[in-house]
Coordinates of C-alpha atoms in Angstrom, one line a residue:
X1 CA 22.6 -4.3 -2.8
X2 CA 25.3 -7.4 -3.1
X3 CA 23.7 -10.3 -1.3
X4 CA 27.1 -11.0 0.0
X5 CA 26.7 -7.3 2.1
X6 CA 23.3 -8.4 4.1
X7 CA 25.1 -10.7 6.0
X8 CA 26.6 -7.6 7.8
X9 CA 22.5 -6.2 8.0
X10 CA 20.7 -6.9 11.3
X11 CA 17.0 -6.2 9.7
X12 CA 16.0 -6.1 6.0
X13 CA 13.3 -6.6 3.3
X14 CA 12.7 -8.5 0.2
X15 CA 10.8 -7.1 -2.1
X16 CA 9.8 -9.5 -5.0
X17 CA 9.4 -7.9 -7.7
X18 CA 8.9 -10.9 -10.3
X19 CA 5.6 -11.0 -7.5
X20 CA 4.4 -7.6 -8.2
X21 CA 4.5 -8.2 -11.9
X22 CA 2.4 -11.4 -11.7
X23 CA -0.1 -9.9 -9.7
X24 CA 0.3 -6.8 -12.2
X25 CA -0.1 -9.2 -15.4
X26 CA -3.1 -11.1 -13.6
X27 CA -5.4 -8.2 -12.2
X28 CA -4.6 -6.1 -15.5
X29 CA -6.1 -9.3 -17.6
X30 CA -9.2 -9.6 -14.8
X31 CA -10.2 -6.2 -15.3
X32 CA -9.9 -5.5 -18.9
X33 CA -11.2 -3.7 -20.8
X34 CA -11.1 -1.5 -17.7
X35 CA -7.3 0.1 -18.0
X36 CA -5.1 -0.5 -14.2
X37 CA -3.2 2.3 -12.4
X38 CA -0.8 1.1 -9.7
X39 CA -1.2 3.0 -7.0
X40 CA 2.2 3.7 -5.9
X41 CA 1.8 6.4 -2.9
X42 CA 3.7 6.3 0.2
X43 CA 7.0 5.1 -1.2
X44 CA 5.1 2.0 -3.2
X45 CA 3.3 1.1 0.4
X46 CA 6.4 1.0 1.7
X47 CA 8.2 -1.2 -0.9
X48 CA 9.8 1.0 -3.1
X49 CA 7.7 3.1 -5.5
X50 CA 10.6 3.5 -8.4
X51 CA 11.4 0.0 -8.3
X52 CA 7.5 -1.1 -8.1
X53 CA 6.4 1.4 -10.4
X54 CA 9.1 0.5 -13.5
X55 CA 7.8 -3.3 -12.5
X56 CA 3.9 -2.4 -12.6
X57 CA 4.3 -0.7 -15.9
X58 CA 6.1 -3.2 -17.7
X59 CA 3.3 -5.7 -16.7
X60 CA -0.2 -4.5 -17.8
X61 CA -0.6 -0.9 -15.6
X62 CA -0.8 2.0 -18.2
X63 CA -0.9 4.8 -15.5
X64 CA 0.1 5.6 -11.6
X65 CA -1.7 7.1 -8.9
X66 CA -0.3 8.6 -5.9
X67 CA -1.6 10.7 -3.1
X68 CA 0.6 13.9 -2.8
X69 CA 2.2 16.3 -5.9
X70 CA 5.9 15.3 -4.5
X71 CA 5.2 11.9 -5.0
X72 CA 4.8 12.4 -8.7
X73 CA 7.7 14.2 -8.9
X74 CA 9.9 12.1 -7.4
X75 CA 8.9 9.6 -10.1
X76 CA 9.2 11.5 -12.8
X77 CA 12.9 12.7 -11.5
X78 CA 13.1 8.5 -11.6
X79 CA 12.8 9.2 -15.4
X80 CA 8.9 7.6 -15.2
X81 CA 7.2 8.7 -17.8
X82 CA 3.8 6.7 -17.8
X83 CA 0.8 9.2 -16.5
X84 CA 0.6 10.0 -12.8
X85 CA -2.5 10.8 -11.3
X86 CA -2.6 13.0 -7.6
X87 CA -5.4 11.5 -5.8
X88 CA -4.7 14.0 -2.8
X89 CA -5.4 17.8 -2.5
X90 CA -2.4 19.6 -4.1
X91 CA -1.7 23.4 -3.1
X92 CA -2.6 26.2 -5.8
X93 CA 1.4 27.4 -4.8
X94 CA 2.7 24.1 -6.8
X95 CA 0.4 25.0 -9.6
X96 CA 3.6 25.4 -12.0
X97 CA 5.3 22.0 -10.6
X98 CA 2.2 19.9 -11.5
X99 CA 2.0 21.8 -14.8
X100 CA 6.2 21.4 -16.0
X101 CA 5.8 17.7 -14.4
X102 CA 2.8 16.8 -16.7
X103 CA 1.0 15.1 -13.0
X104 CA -2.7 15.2 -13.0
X105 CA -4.0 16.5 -10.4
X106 CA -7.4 16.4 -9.1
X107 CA -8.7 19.3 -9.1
X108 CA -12.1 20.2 -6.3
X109 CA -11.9 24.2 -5.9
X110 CA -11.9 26.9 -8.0
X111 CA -8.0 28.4 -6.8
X112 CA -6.4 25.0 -7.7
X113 CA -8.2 25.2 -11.1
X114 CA -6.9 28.9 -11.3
X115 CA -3.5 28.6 -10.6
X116 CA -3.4 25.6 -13.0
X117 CA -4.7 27.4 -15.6
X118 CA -2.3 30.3 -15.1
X119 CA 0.4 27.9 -15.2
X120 CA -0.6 26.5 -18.0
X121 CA -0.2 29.3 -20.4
X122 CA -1.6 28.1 -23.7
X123 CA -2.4 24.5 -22.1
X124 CA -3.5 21.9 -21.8
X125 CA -3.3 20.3 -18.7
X126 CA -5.7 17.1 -18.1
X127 CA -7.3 16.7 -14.8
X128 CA -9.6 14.9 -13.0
X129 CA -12.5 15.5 -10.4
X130 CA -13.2 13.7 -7.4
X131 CA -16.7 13.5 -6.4
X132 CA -17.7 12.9 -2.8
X133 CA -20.7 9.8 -3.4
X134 CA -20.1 9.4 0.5
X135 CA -16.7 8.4 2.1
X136 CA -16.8 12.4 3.3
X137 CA -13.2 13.2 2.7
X138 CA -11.3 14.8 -0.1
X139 CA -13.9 15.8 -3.3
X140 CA -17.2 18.1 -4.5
X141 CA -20.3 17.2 -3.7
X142 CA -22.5 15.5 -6.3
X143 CA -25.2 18.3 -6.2
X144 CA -22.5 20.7 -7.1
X145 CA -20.7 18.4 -9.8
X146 CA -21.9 20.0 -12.4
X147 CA -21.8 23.4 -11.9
X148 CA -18.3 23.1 -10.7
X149 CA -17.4 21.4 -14.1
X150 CA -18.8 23.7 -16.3
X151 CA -16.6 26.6 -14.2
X152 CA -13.4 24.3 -15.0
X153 CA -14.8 24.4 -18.9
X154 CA -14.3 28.2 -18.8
X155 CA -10.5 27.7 -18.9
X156 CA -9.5 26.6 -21.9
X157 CA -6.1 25.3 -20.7
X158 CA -7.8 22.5 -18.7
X159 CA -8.9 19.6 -20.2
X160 CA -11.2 17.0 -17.7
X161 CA -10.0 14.1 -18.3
X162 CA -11.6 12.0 -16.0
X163 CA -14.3 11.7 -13.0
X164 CA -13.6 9.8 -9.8
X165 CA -15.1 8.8 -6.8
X166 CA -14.2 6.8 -3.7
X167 CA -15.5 3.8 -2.1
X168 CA -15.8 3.4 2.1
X169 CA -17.0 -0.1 2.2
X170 CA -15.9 -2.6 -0.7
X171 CA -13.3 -4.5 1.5
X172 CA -16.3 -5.0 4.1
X173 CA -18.9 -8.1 4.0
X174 CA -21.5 -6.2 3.0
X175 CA -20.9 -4.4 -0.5
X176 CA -24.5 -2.7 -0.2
X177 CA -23.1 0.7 0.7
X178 CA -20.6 0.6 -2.7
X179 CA -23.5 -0.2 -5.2
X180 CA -25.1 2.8 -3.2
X181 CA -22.2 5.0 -4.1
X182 CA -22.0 3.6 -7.4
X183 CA -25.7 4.7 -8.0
X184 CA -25.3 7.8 -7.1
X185 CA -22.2 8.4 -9.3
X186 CA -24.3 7.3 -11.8
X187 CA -26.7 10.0 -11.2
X188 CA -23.6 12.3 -11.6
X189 CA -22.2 11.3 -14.7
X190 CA -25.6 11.3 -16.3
X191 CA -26.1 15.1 -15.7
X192 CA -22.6 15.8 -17.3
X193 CA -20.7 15.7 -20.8
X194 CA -19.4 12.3 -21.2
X195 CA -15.7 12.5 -20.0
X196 CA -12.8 9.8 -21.1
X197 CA -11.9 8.5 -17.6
X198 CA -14.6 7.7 -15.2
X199 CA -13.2 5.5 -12.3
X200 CA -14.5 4.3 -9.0
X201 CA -13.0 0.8 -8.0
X202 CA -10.2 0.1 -5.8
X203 CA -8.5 -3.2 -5.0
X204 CA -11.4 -4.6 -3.1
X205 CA -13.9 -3.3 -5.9
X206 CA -11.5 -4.3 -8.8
X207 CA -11.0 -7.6 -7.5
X208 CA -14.7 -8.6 -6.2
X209 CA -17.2 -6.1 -7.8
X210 CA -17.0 -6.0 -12.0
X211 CA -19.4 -3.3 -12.1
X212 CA -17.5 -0.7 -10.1
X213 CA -14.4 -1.3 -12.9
X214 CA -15.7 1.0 -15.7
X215 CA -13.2 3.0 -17.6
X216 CA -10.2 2.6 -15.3
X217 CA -9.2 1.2 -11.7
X218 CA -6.8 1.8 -9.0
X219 CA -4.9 -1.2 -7.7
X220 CA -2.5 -0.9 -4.5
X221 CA -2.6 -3.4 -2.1
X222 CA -3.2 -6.1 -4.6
X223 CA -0.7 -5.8 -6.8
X224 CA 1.5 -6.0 -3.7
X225 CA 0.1 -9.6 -3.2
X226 CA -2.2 -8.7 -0.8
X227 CA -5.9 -8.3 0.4
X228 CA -7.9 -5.5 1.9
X229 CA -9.4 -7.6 4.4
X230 CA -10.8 -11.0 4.4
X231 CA -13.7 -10.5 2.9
X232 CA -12.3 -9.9 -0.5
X233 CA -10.3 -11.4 -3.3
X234 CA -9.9 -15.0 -2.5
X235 CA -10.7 -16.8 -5.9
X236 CA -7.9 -14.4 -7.7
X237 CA -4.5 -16.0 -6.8
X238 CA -1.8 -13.5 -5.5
X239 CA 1.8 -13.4 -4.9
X240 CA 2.8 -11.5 -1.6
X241 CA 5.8 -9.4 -2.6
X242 CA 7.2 -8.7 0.7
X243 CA 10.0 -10.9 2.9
X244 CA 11.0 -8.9 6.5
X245 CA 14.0 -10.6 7.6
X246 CA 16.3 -10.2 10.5
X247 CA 19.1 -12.5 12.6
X248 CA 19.0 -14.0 16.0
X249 CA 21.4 -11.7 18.5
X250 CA 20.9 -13.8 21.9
X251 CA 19.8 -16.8 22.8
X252 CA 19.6 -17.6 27.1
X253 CA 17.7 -18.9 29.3
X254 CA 14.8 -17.2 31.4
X255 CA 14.1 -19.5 34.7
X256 CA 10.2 -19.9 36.2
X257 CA 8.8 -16.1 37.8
X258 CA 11.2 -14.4 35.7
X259 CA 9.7 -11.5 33.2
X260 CA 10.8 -10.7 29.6
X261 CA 10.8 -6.7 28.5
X262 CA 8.9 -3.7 29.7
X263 CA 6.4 -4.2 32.1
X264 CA 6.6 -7.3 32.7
X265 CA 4.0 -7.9 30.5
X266 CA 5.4 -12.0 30.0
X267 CA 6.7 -14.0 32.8
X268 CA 7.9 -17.4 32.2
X269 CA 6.1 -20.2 34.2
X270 CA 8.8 -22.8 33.7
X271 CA 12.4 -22.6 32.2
X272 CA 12.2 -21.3 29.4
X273 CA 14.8 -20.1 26.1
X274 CA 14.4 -17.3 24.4
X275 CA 16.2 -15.6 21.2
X276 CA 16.4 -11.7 20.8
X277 CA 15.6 -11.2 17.3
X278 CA 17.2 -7.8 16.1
X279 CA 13.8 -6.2 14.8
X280 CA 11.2 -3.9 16.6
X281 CA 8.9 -0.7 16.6
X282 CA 11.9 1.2 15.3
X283 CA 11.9 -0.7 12.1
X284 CA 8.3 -0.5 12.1
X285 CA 7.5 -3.9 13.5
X286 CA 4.0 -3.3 15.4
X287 CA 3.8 -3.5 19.4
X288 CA 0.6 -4.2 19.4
X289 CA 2.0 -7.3 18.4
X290 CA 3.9 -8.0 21.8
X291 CA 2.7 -11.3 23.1
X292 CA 0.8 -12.2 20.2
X293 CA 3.2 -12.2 17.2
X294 CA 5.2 -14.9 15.9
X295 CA 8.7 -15.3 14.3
X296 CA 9.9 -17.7 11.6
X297 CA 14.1 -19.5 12.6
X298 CA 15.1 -22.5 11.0
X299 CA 11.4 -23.0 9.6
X300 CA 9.1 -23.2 12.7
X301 CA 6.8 -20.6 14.0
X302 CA 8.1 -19.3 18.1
X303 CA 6.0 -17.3 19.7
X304 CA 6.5 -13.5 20.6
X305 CA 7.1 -13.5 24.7
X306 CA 7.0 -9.9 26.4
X307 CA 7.2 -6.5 24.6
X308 CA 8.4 -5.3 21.4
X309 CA 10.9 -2.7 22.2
X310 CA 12.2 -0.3 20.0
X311 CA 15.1 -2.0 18.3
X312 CA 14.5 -6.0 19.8
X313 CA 12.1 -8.7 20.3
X314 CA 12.7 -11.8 21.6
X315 CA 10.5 -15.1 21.1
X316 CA 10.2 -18.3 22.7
X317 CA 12.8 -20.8 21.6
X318 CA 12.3 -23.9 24.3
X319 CA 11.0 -26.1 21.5
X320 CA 14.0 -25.4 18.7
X321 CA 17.1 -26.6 21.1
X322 CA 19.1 -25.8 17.3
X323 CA 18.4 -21.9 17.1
X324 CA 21.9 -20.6 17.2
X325 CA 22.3 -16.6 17.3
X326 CA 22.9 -15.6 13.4
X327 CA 20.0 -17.9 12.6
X328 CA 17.8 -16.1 10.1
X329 CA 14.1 -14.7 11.5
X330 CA 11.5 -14.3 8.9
X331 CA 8.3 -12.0 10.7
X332 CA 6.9 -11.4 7.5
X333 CA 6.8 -14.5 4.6
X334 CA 8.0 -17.7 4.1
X335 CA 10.6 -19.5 5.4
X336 CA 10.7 -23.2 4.7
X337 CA 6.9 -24.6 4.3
X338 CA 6.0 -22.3 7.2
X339 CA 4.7 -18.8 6.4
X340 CA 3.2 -15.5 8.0
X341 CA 1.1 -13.5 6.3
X342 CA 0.7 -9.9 6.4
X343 CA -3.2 -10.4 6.7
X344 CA -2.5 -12.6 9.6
X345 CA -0.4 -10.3 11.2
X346 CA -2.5 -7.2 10.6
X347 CA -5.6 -9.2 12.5
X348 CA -3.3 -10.2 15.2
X349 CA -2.2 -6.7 15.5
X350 CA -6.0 -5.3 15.3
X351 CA -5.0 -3.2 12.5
X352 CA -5.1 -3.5 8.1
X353 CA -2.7 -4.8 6.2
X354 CA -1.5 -1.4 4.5
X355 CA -0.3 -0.2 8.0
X356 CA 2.1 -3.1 8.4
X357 CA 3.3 -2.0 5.0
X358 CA 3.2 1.5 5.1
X359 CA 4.9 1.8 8.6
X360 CA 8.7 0.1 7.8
X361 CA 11.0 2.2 8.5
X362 CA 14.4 3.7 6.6
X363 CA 16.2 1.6 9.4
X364 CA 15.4 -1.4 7.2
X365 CA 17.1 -1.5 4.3
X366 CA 15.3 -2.9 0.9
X367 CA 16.4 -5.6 -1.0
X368 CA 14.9 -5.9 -5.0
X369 CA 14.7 -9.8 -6.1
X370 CA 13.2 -11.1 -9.3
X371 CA 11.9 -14.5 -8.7

């Protein structure tokens, strides 16, 4: 987009992608000889997963992950070329998409392994197996892991490439419940062939826990510039990649017993000036972070006053006599030497990081900077 053109835009986001390669080049180096797929699912977190794939790749990832078949193809329609691994479940009736598109699915019941195979032809097509070592979502069981494997060995058109599991609990204080699952993926891969992929670790793991990285891990939120929760990461410096920006629409006055939005919920105790900053639900901006949040105009924090409505919130302005409607809003990111994190923002909004990310809307537009 010409720079020149947001000054017509009322809500938009940087995305820095001379941050996502940084944090690509530095977790890639941290995890070696462990190889790093970015994990570019739900549009790239909500950033952009063409333009934050291309990036990734060029940086030190050798692979992508993403949750649903579409995903993948989308990519590959982006010309990507690099391997894509399907975390997700993908139907036996896109069997021959997977197949033309060279994805790799994982594969954790015996019609998804037929179909593949009968879309195959002569083969191959690499896939991988989930195992369920207790997050009790999307995988086999380990006591049926083997069995199930040695079924998948009966078609000679698929090719296992690798063996996965998920961890619940590496982004919590207490990491005893992923050595648990570790040890009992262990126990797994002992029973089996030795396969050429065996992964496990996700950001939290691949930042905090070394012995979870084996063959290969999967990096979102991290090479986004961010951390799982706060509990994780902080002695590997990350650049946040993300800039939410919008402008100032109204600035007035609200006089003592007067209320700001819905319900009421904020009602000024002395005169006070607001702004209306043009940004809300409706651009995925969280409501939960009425009355708590903060906005970023002319480099000091206000704070949020009343409700975040669908397309507006407004902030307390009393002690920044200068804001001026146009002024720029940061509500995610820096501005000046003031910044809010996403972290900060998910805790105020009793929530994790990758919803903020994942929720922004189409309504804001995307802006790709390097540097």
């Amino acid at each position: 987009m010409d720079p020149g053109s947001l000054n017509r835009r009322l809500v938009w986001a940087e995305v820095d992608l001379e941050a996502v390669a940084a944090n690509t080049r530095r977790i890639a180096r941290l995890v070696k000889p462990a190889r790093l797929f970015a994990v570019v699912k739900a549009d790239g977190y909500g950033l952009g997963a063409g333009p934050v794939a291309r990036t990734a790749l060029e940086n030190g990832a050798v692979g992508l992950c993403v949750a649903r078949p579409e995903e993948g193809l989308a990519l590959r329609a982006e010309g990507i070329d690099a391997p894509i691994l399907i975390l997700g479940p993908t139907l036996p009736a896109l069997a021959p998409e997977v197949v033309r598109a060279r994805l790799t699915p994982t594969v954790c019941d015996p019609d998804l392994a037929d179909a593949l195979a009968r879309a195959a032809g002569s083969g191959p097509v690499e896939v991988h197996v989930k195992v369920d070592t207790g997050l009790h979502r999307y995988g086999i069981a380990p006591a049926v892991a083997g069995p199930f494997i040695r079924c998948l060995s009966q078609y000679p058109q698929l090719r296992v490439e690798g063996l996965w599991t998920h961890l619940a609990t590496a982004d919590e204080a207490d990491k005893s419940f992923a050595y648990r699952q570790l040890a009992l993926f262990r126990e797994v891969l002992a029973d089996l062939p030795p396969v050429p992929l065996r992964h496990a670790a996700n950001t939290a793991a691949a930042l905090d826990l070394p012995e979870l990285r084996l063959d290969l891990v999967r990096v979102g939120l991290g090479i986004y510039g961010y951390r799982p929760s706060k509990y994780v990461g902080w002695g590997v410096p990350l650049r946040p990649a993300l800039t939410l920006k919008s402008r100032v629409v109204r600035v007035h006055e609200v006089g003592p017993g007067e209320g700001v939005g819905y319900g009421r919920t904020w009602v000024a105790s002395r005169p006070t000036r607001v702004a209306l900053v043009a940004c809300g639900y409706g651009d995925g901006y969280a409501r939960h972070l009425s009355n708590r949040g903060f906005v970023l105009i002319r480099g000091r924090r206000c704070p949020l006053v009343g409700r975040v409505s669908m397309d507006l919130l407004t902030a307390d302005v009393t002690g920044l006599p200068e804001a001026r409607v146009g002024d720029e809003a940061v509500l995610v990111g820096r501005q000046g030497d003031e910044e809010i994190r996403l972290e900060e923002l998910a805790e105020l909004a009793e929530t994790i990081p990758y919803e903020l990310l994942t929720r922004l809307t189409p309504r804001v537009v995307r802006v790709y900077r390097k540097g």
